[in-house]
Coordinates of C-alpha atoms in Angstrom, one line a residue:
X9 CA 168.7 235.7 130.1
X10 CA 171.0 235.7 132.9
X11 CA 168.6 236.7 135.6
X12 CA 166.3 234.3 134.5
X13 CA 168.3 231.7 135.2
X14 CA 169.5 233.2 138.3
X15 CA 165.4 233.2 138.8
X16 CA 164.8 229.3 137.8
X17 CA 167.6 228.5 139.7
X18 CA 166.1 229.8 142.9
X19 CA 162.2 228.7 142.0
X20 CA 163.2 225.0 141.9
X21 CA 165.4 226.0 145.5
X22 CA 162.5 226.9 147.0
X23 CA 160.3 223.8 145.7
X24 CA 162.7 221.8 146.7
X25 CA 162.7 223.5 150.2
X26 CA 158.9 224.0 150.5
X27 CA 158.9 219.8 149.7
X28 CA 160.8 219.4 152.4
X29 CA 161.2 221.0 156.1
X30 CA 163.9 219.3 157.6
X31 CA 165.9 220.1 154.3
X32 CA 165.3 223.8 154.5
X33 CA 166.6 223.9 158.4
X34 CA 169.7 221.7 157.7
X35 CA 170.3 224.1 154.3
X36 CA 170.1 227.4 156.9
X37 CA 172.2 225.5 159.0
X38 CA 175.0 224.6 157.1
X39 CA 175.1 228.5 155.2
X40 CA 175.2 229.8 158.7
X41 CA 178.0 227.6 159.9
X42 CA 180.0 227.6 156.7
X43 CA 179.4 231.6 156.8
X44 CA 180.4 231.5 160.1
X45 CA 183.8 229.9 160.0
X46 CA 184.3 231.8 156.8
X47 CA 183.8 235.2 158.6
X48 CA 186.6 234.6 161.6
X49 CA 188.4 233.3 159.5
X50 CA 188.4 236.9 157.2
X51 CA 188.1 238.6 160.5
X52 CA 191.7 236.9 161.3
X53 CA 193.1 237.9 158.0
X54 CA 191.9 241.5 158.1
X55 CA 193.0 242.1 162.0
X56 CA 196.3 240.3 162.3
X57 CA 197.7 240.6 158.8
X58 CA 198.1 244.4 159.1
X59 CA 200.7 243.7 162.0
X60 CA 202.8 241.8 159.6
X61 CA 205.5 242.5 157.4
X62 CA 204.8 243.4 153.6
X63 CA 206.1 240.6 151.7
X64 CA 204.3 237.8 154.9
X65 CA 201.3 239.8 154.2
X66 CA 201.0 239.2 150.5
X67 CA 202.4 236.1 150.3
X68 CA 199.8 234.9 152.9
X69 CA 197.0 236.9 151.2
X70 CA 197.9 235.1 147.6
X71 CA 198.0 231.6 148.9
X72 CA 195.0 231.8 150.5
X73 CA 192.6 233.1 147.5
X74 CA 195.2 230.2 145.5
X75 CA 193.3 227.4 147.5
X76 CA 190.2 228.6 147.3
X77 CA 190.5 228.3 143.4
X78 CA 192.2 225.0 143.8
X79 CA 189.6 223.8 145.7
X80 CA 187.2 225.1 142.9
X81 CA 189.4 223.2 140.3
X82 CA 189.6 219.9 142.4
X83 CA 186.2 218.8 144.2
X84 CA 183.8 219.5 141.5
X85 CA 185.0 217.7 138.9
X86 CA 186.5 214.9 141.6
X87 CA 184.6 215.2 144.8
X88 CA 181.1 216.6 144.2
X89 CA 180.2 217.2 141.1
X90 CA 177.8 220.3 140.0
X91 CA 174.6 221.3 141.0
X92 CA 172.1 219.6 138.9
X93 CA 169.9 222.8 138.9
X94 CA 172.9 224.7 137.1
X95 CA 173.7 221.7 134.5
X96 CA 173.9 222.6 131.1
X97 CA 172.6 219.4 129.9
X98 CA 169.5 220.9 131.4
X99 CA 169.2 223.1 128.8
X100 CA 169.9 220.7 125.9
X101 CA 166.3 221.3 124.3
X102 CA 166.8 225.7 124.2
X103 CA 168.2 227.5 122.1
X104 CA 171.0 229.4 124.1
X105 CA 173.7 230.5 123.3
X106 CA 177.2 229.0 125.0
X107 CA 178.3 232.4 126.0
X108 CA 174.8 234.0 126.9
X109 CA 174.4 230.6 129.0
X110 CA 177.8 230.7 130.8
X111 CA 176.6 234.5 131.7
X112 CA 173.7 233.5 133.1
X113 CA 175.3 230.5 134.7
X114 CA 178.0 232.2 136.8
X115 CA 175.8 234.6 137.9
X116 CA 173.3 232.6 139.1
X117 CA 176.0 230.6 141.1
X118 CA 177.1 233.6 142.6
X119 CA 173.4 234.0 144.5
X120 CA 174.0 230.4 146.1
X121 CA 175.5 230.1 149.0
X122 CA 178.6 228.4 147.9
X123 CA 179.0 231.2 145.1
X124 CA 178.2 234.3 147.2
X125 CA 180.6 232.5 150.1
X126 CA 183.6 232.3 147.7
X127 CA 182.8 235.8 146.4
X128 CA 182.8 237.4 149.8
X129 CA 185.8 235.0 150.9
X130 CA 188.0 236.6 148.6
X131 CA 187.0 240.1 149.2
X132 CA 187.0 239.8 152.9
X133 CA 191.0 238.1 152.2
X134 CA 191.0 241.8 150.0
X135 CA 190.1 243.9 152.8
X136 CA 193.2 242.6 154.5
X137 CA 194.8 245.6 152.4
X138 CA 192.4 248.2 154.2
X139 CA 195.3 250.1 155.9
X140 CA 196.6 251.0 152.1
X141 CA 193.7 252.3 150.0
X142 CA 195.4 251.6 146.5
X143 CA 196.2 248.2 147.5
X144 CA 192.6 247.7 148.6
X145 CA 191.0 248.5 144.9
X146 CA 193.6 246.6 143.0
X147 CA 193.3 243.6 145.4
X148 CA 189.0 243.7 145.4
X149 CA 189.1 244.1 141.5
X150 CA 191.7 241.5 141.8
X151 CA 189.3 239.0 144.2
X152 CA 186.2 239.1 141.7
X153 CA 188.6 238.3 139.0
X154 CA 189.6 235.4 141.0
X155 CA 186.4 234.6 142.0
X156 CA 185.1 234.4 138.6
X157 CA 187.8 231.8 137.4
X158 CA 187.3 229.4 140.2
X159 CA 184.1 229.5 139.2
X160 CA 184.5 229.2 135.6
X161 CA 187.5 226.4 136.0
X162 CA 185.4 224.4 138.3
X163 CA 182.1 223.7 136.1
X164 CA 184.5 223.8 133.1
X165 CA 186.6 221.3 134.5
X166 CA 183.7 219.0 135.2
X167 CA 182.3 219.6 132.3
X168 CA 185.3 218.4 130.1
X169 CA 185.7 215.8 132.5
X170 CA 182.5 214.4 131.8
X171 CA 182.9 214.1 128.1
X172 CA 186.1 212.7 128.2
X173 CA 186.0 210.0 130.9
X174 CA 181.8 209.0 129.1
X175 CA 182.8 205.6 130.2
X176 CA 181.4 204.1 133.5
X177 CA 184.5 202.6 134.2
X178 CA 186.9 205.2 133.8
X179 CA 184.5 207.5 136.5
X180 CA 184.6 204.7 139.3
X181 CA 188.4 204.1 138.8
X182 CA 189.5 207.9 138.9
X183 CA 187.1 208.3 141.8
X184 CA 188.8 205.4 143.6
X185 CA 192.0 207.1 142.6
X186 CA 191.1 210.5 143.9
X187 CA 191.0 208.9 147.6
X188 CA 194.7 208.3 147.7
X189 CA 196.4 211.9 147.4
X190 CA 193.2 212.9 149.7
X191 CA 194.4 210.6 152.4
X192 CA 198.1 210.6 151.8
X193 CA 198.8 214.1 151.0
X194 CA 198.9 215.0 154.6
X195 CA 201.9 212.4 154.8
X196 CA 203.8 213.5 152.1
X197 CA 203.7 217.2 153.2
X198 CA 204.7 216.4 156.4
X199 CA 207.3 214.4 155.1
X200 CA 208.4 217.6 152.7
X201 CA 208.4 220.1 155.8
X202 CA 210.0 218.4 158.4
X203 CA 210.1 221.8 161.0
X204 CA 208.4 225.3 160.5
X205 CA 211.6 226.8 158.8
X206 CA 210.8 224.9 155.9
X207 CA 207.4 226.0 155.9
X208 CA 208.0 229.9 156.4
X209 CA 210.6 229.1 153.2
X210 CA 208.3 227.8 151.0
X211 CA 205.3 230.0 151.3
X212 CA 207.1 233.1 150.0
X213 CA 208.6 230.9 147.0
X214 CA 205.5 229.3 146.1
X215 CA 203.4 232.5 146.9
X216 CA 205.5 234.4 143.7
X217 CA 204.7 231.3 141.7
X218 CA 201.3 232.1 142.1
X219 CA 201.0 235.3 141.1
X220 CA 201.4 234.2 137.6
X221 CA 198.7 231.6 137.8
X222 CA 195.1 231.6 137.7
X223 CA 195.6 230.4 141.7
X224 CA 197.1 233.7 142.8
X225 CA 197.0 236.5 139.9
X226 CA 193.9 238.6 141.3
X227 CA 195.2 238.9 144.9
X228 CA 199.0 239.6 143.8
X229 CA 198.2 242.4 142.6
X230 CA 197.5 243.8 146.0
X231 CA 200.9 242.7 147.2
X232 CA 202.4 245.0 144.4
X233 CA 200.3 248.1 144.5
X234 CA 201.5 248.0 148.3
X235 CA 204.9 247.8 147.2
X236 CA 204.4 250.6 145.4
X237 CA 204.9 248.9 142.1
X238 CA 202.0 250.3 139.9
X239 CA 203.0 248.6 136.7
X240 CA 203.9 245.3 138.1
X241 CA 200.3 245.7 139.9
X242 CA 197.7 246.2 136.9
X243 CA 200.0 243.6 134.7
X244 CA 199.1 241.0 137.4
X245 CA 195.8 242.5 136.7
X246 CA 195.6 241.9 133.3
X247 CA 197.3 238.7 133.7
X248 CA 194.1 237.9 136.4
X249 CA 192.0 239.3 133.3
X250 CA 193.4 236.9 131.3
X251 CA 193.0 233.7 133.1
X252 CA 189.5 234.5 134.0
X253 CA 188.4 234.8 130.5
X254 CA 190.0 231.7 129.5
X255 CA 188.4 229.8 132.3
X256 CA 185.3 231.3 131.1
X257 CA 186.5 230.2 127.4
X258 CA 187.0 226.4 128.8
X259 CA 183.8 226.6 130.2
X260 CA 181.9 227.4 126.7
X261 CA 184.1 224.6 125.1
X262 CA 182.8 222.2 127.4
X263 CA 179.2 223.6 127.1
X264 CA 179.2 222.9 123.6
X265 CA 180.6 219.9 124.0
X266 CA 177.7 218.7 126.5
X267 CA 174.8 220.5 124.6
X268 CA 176.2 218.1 121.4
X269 CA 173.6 215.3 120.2
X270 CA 175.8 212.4 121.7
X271 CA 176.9 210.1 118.5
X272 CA 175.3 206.9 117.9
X273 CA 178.2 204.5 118.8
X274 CA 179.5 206.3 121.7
X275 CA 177.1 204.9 123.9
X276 CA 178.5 203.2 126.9
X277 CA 176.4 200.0 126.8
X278 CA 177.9 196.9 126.1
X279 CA 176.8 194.8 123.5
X280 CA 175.5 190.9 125.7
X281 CA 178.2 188.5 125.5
X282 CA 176.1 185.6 125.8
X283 CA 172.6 184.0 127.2
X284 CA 174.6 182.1 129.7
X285 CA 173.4 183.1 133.0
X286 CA 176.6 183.7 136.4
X287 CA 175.0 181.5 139.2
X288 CA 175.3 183.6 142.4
X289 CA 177.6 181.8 144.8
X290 CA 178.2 183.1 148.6
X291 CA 181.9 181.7 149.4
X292 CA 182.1 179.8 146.7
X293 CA 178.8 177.8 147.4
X294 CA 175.4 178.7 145.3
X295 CA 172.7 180.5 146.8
X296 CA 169.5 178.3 148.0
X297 CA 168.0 180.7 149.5
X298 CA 167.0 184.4 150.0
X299 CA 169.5 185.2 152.9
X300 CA 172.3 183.6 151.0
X301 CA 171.3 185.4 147.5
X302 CA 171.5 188.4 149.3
X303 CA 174.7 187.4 150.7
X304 CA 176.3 186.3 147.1
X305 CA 175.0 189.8 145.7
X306 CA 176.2 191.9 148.5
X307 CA 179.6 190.1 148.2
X308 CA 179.8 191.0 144.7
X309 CA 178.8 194.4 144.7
X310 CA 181.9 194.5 147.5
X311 CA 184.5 194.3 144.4
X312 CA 182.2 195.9 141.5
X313 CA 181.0 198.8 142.9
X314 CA 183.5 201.5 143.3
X315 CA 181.0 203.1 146.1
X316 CA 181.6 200.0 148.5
X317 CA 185.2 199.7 147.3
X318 CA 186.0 203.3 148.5
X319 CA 186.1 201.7 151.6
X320 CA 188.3 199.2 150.9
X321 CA 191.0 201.5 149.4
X322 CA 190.8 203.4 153.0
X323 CA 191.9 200.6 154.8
X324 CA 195.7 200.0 153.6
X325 CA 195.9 203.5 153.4
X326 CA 195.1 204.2 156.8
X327 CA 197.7 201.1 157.5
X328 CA 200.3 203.8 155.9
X329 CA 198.8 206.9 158.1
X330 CA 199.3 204.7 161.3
X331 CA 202.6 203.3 159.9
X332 CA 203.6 206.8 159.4
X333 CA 202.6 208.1 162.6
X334 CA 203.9 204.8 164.6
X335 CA 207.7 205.2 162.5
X336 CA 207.8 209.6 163.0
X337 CA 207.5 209.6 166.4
X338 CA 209.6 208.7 169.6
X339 CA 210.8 205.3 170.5
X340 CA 208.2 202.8 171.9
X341 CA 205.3 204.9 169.4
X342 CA 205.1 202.0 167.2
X343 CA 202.0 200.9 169.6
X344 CA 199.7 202.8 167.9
X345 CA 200.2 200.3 164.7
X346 CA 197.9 197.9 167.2
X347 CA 195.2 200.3 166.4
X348 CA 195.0 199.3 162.7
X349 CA 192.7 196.3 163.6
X350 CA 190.2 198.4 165.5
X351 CA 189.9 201.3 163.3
X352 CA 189.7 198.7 160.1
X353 CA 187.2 196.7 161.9
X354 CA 185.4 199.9 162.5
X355 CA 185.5 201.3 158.8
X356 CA 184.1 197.8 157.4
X357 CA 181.0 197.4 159.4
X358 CA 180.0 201.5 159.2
X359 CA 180.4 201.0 155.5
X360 CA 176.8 199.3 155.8
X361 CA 175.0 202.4 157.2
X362 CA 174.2 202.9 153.6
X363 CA 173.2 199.8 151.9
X364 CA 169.9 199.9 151.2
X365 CA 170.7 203.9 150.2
X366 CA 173.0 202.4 147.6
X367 CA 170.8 200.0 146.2
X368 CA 168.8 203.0 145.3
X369 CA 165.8 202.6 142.8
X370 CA 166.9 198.0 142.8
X371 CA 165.6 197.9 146.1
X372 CA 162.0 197.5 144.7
X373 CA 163.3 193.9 143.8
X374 CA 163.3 193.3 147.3
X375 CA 159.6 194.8 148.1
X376 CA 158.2 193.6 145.3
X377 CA 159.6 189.6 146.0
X378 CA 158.8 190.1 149.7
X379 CA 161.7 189.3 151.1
X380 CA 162.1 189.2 154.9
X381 CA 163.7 191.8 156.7
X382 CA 165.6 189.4 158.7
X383 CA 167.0 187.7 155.4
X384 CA 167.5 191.3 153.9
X385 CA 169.4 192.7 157.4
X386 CA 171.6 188.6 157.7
X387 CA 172.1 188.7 154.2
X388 CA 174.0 191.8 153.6
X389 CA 176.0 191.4 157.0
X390 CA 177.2 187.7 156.0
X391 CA 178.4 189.2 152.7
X392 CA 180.7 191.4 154.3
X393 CA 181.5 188.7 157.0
X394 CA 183.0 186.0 154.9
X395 CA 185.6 187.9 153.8
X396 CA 185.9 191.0 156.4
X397 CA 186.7 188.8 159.3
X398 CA 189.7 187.2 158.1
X399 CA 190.8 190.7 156.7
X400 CA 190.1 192.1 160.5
X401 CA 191.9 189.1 161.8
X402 CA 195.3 189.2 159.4
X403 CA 195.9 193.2 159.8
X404 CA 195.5 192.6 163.8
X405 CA 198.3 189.7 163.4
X406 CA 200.6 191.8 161.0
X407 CA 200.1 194.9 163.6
X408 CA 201.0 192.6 166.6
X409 CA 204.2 191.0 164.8
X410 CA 205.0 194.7 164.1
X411 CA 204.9 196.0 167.4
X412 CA 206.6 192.7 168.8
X413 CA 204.4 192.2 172.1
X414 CA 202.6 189.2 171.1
X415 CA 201.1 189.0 174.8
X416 CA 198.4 192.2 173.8
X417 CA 197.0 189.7 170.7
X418 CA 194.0 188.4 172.5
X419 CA 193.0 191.5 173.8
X420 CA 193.8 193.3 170.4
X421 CA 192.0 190.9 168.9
X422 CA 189.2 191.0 170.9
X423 CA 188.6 194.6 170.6
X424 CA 189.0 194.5 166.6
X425 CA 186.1 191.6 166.3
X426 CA 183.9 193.5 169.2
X427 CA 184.2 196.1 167.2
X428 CA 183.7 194.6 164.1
X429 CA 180.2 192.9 165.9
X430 CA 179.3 195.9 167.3
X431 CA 178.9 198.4 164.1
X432 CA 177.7 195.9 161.9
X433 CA 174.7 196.0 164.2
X434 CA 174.6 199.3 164.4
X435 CA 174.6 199.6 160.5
X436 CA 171.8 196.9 160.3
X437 CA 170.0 199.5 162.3
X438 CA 171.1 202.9 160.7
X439 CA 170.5 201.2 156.9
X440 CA 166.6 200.3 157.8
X441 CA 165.9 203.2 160.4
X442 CA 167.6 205.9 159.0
X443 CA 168.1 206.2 155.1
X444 CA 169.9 209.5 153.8
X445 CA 170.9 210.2 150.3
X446 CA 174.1 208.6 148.9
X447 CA 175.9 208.9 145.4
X448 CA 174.0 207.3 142.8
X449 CA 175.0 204.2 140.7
X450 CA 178.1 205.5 138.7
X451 CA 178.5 209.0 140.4
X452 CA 181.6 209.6 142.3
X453 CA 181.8 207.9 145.5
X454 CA 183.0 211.3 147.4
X455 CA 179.9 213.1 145.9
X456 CA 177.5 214.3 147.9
X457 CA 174.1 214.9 146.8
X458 CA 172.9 218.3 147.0
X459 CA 170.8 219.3 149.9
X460 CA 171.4 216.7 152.3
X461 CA 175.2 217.5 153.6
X462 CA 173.8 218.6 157.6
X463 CA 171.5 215.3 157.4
X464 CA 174.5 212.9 156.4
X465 CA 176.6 215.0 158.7
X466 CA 173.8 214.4 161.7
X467 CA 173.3 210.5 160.7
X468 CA 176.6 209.9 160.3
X469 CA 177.8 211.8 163.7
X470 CA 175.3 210.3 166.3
X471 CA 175.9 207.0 165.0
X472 CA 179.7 207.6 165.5
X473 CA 178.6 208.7 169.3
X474 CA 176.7 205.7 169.6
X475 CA 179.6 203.5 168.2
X476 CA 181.9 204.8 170.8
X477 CA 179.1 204.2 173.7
X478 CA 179.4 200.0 172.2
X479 CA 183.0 200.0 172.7
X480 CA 182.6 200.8 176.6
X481 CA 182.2 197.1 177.5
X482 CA 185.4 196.0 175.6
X483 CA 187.3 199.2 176.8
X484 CA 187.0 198.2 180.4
X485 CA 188.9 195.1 180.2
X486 CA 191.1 196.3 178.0
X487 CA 192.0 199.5 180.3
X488 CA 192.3 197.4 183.4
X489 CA 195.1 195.6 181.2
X490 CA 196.8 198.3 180.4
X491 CA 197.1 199.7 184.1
X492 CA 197.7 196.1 185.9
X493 CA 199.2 194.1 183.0
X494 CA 197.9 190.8 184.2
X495 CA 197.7 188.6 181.0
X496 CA 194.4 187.2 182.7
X497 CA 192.5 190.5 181.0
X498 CA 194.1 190.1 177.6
X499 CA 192.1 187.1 177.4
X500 CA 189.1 188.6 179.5
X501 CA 189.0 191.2 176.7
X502 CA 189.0 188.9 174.1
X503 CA 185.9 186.6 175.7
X504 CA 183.9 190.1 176.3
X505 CA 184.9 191.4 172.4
X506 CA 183.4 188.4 171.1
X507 CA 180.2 188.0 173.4
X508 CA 179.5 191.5 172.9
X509 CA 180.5 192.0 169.3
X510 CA 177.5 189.0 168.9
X511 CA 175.3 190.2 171.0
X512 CA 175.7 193.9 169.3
X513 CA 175.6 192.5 165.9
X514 CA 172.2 190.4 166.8
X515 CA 170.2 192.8 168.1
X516 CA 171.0 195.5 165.7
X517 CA 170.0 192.8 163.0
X518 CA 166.9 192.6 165.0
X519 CA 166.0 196.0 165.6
X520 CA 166.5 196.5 161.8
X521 CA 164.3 193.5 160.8
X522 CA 161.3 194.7 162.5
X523 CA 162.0 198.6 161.6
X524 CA 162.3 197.1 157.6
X525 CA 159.0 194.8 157.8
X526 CA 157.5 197.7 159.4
X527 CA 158.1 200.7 157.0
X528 CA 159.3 199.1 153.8
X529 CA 157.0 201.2 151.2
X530 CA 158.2 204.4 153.2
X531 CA 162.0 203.4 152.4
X532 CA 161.4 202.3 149.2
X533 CA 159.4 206.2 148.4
X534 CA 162.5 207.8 150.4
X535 CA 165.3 205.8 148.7
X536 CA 163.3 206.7 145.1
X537 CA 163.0 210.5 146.0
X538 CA 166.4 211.1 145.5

């Protein structure tokens, strides 16, 4: 049974790659690169660690294979979710057994590239030990141990996760939660380890935590057979032994607990609270038309769906990250608080690379009424607009009163609503031109759908190159400020931020107009394919 999942799982692999070229060449791409940063990094490990002392070598060896389960624990059930070709829900209608199907499960992971890359990770961190032969076999039998509850925690994780938090709401809000130790933990560690003392403290201490968890137990047992300490090195061992077949054990559980009929009133439909129908309204006016429909909808998805509203949790926490950065540094660094307007301006209008992606199978609404491309394209940016402008506008006068210099606000200003202008015409482009899967309606906004990692990664970087090409106009001004400090070019930058930021915004609207009259079905067939 096992290698007949491990063959399913590769037969609708290569459909899916036969369906679809460009997804097979981004695929080999992104295993090659991933295996390649993987590989120096082992080739590090296994060349410098020997030059260490014994108790930096394990200690370093244990925390690494600790993260790589963390990470195992953290983004599957948070982040990205599983692999739809290894859900269990999948096998719902067969007769399996939870154990024979967890078997066949883990091994099948370990043939995919993410599987055979932890795998291999951990015994290439292993090898480190090749200079002591005895510390070598504990600490490879040790790495497949570990390898096999990162594994096992992972989909075991997600899987209870899943039955647990059933309702809608409770997904979106820990997704939206999830973003904020993501974003700030950087901060608060920096804040913990103020010099590299600290840090050279607390590996050691946190490294002989490890050992007795299911982070660190396989490789500590490495660090003790080099010690010398047989006993202490096949208890961690067992204790590896242990945890591996309790992951595996939490893994069943939540298999069973998937492959259950679901009970009658645990569905998460709501039963209709009335016949009265919400009149869309766009600023507080109704919608009399199709532009300013879309508009009111648009606007509302902004503060119901938790996959637009990922974006606006980012913004006051990257306020804190530039706060942080502007307070920790040396006198006169609070400048870099004046870059909050830019850089929110910038996150809001990217955000609508990805709308028409988002709307996902509802955008047949919008075919199948005919509406125009330019209402579509005018409709979603003013939905955004009426509120994103004066959020733009209010963090550039907070950062200004901040930093004290209120003779930079016009050009401040001018670069945050150029900015603003100029990638909400680039998005009006990207959404129309260039559509690349998203997370579906009530998945995870961090998730990203399997396959298409190198073509969001592509998308996602060119248009950040062409983003910073739009910002050359308003960075001339606003560079001759800086060097002559003639207040004239504060308010030079400001006219050019707004012309441009108009212009930009127009003619992407444009472009994207004509590219969605143009190849509507096609978007509709791509956005559906998913």
């Amino acid at each position: 049974m096992a290698l007949t999942l491990t063959r399913l799982r590769w037969a609708l692999t290569l459909n899916g790659w036969r369906r679809s070229t460009l997804t097979l060449v981004l695929s080999v791409l992104g295993a090659l690169y991933f295996f390649g940063m993987a590989a120096m990094a082992v080739a590090a490990l296994v060349v410098g660690l020997p030059e260490a002392e014994l108790p930096v070598r394990g200690a370093v060896t244990v925390l690494v294979a600790a993260v790589v389960v963390l990470l195992w624990t953290i983004l599957p059930p948070l982040v990205t979710g599983v692999d739809a070709t290894l859900d269990p829900s999948s096998f719902v209608l067969f007769p399996v057994p939870a154990r024979t199907l967890v078997a066949g499960l883990l091994l099948s992971t370990f043939t995919t590239p993410i599987g055979a890359l932890t795998l291999l990770g951990l015994l290439g961190v292993a090898a480190s030990w090749w200079d002591t032969p005895a510390a070598l076999a504990a600490a490879a039998v040790g790495a497949v141990l570990s390898a096999v509850t990162a594994v096992c925690l992972g989909y075991g994780v997600t899987g209870l996760m899943s039955s647990f938090t059933g309702r809608r709401r409770v997904r979106e809000a820990i997704s939206l939660l999830v973003l904020i130790p993501l974003m700030l933990g950087g901060v608060a560690l920096s804040r913990v380890m103020q010099s590299i003392d600290d840090l050279l403290w607390l590996g050691p201490v946190l490294a002989n935590a490890a050992v007795w968890t299911p982070f660190g137990a396989g490789l500590g047992a490495g660090w003790a057979a080099a010690e010398g300490r047989w006993g202490l090195a096949g208890l961690r061992l067992l204790v590896a032994l242990a945890w591996a077949v309790a992951a595996a054990a939490l893994w069943m559980l939540a298999i069973r607990r998937t492959v259950e009929p679901a009970a009658v009133g645990s569905t998460d439909s709501a039963a209709p609270r009335g016949d009265r129908a919400t009149d869309l309204r766009w600023l507080g006016r109704p919608a009399t038309s199709a532009r300013t429909a879309i508009a009111a909808r648009a606007q509302l998805y902004w503060f119901k769906d938790p996959r637009y509203m990922a974006s606006l949790v980012t913004v006051p926490l990257m306020f804190v990250l530039l706060w942080f950065m502007g307070t920790s540094g040396p006198e006169g660094a609070t400048a870099i608080l004046l870059a909050a307007g830019p850089v929110t301006a910038w996150a809001l209008g990217y955000s609508l690379s990805a709308d028409i992606a988002y709307d996902h199978t509802a955008f047949h609404l919008h075919v199948l009424a005919g509406v125009k491309g330019i209402d579509d394209r005018l409709g979603r940016v003013m939905g955004l607009l009426g509120w994103a402008l004066p959020v733009v506008a209010g963090v550039t006068l907070a950062t200004v009163a901040m930093h004290g210099d209120w003779s930079v606000l016009p050009a401040i200003l001018g670069v945050s609503l150029g900015v603003l202008g100029a990638c909400l015409g680039l998005s009006a482009l990207v959404s129309a031109r260039w559509v690349y899967p998203v997370p579906k309606p009530g998945d995870s906004p961090l998730k990203t759908p399997q396959g298409a990692a190198m073509r969001i990664m592509l998308v996602q970087g060119t248009s950040l190159l062409v983003t910073l090409v739009l910002l050359v106009p308003m960075a001339v001004p606003f560079v001759v400020l800086l060097v002559t400090g003639a207040a004239v070019w504060s308010w030079v930058t400001l006219a050019v931020g707004l012309a441009w930021g108009a212009l930009a915004l127009w003619l992407g609207v444009r472009a994207g107009a004509a590219w969605y009259d143009r190849a509507q079905a096609e978007t509709l067939q791509a956005v559906q394919s998913w």
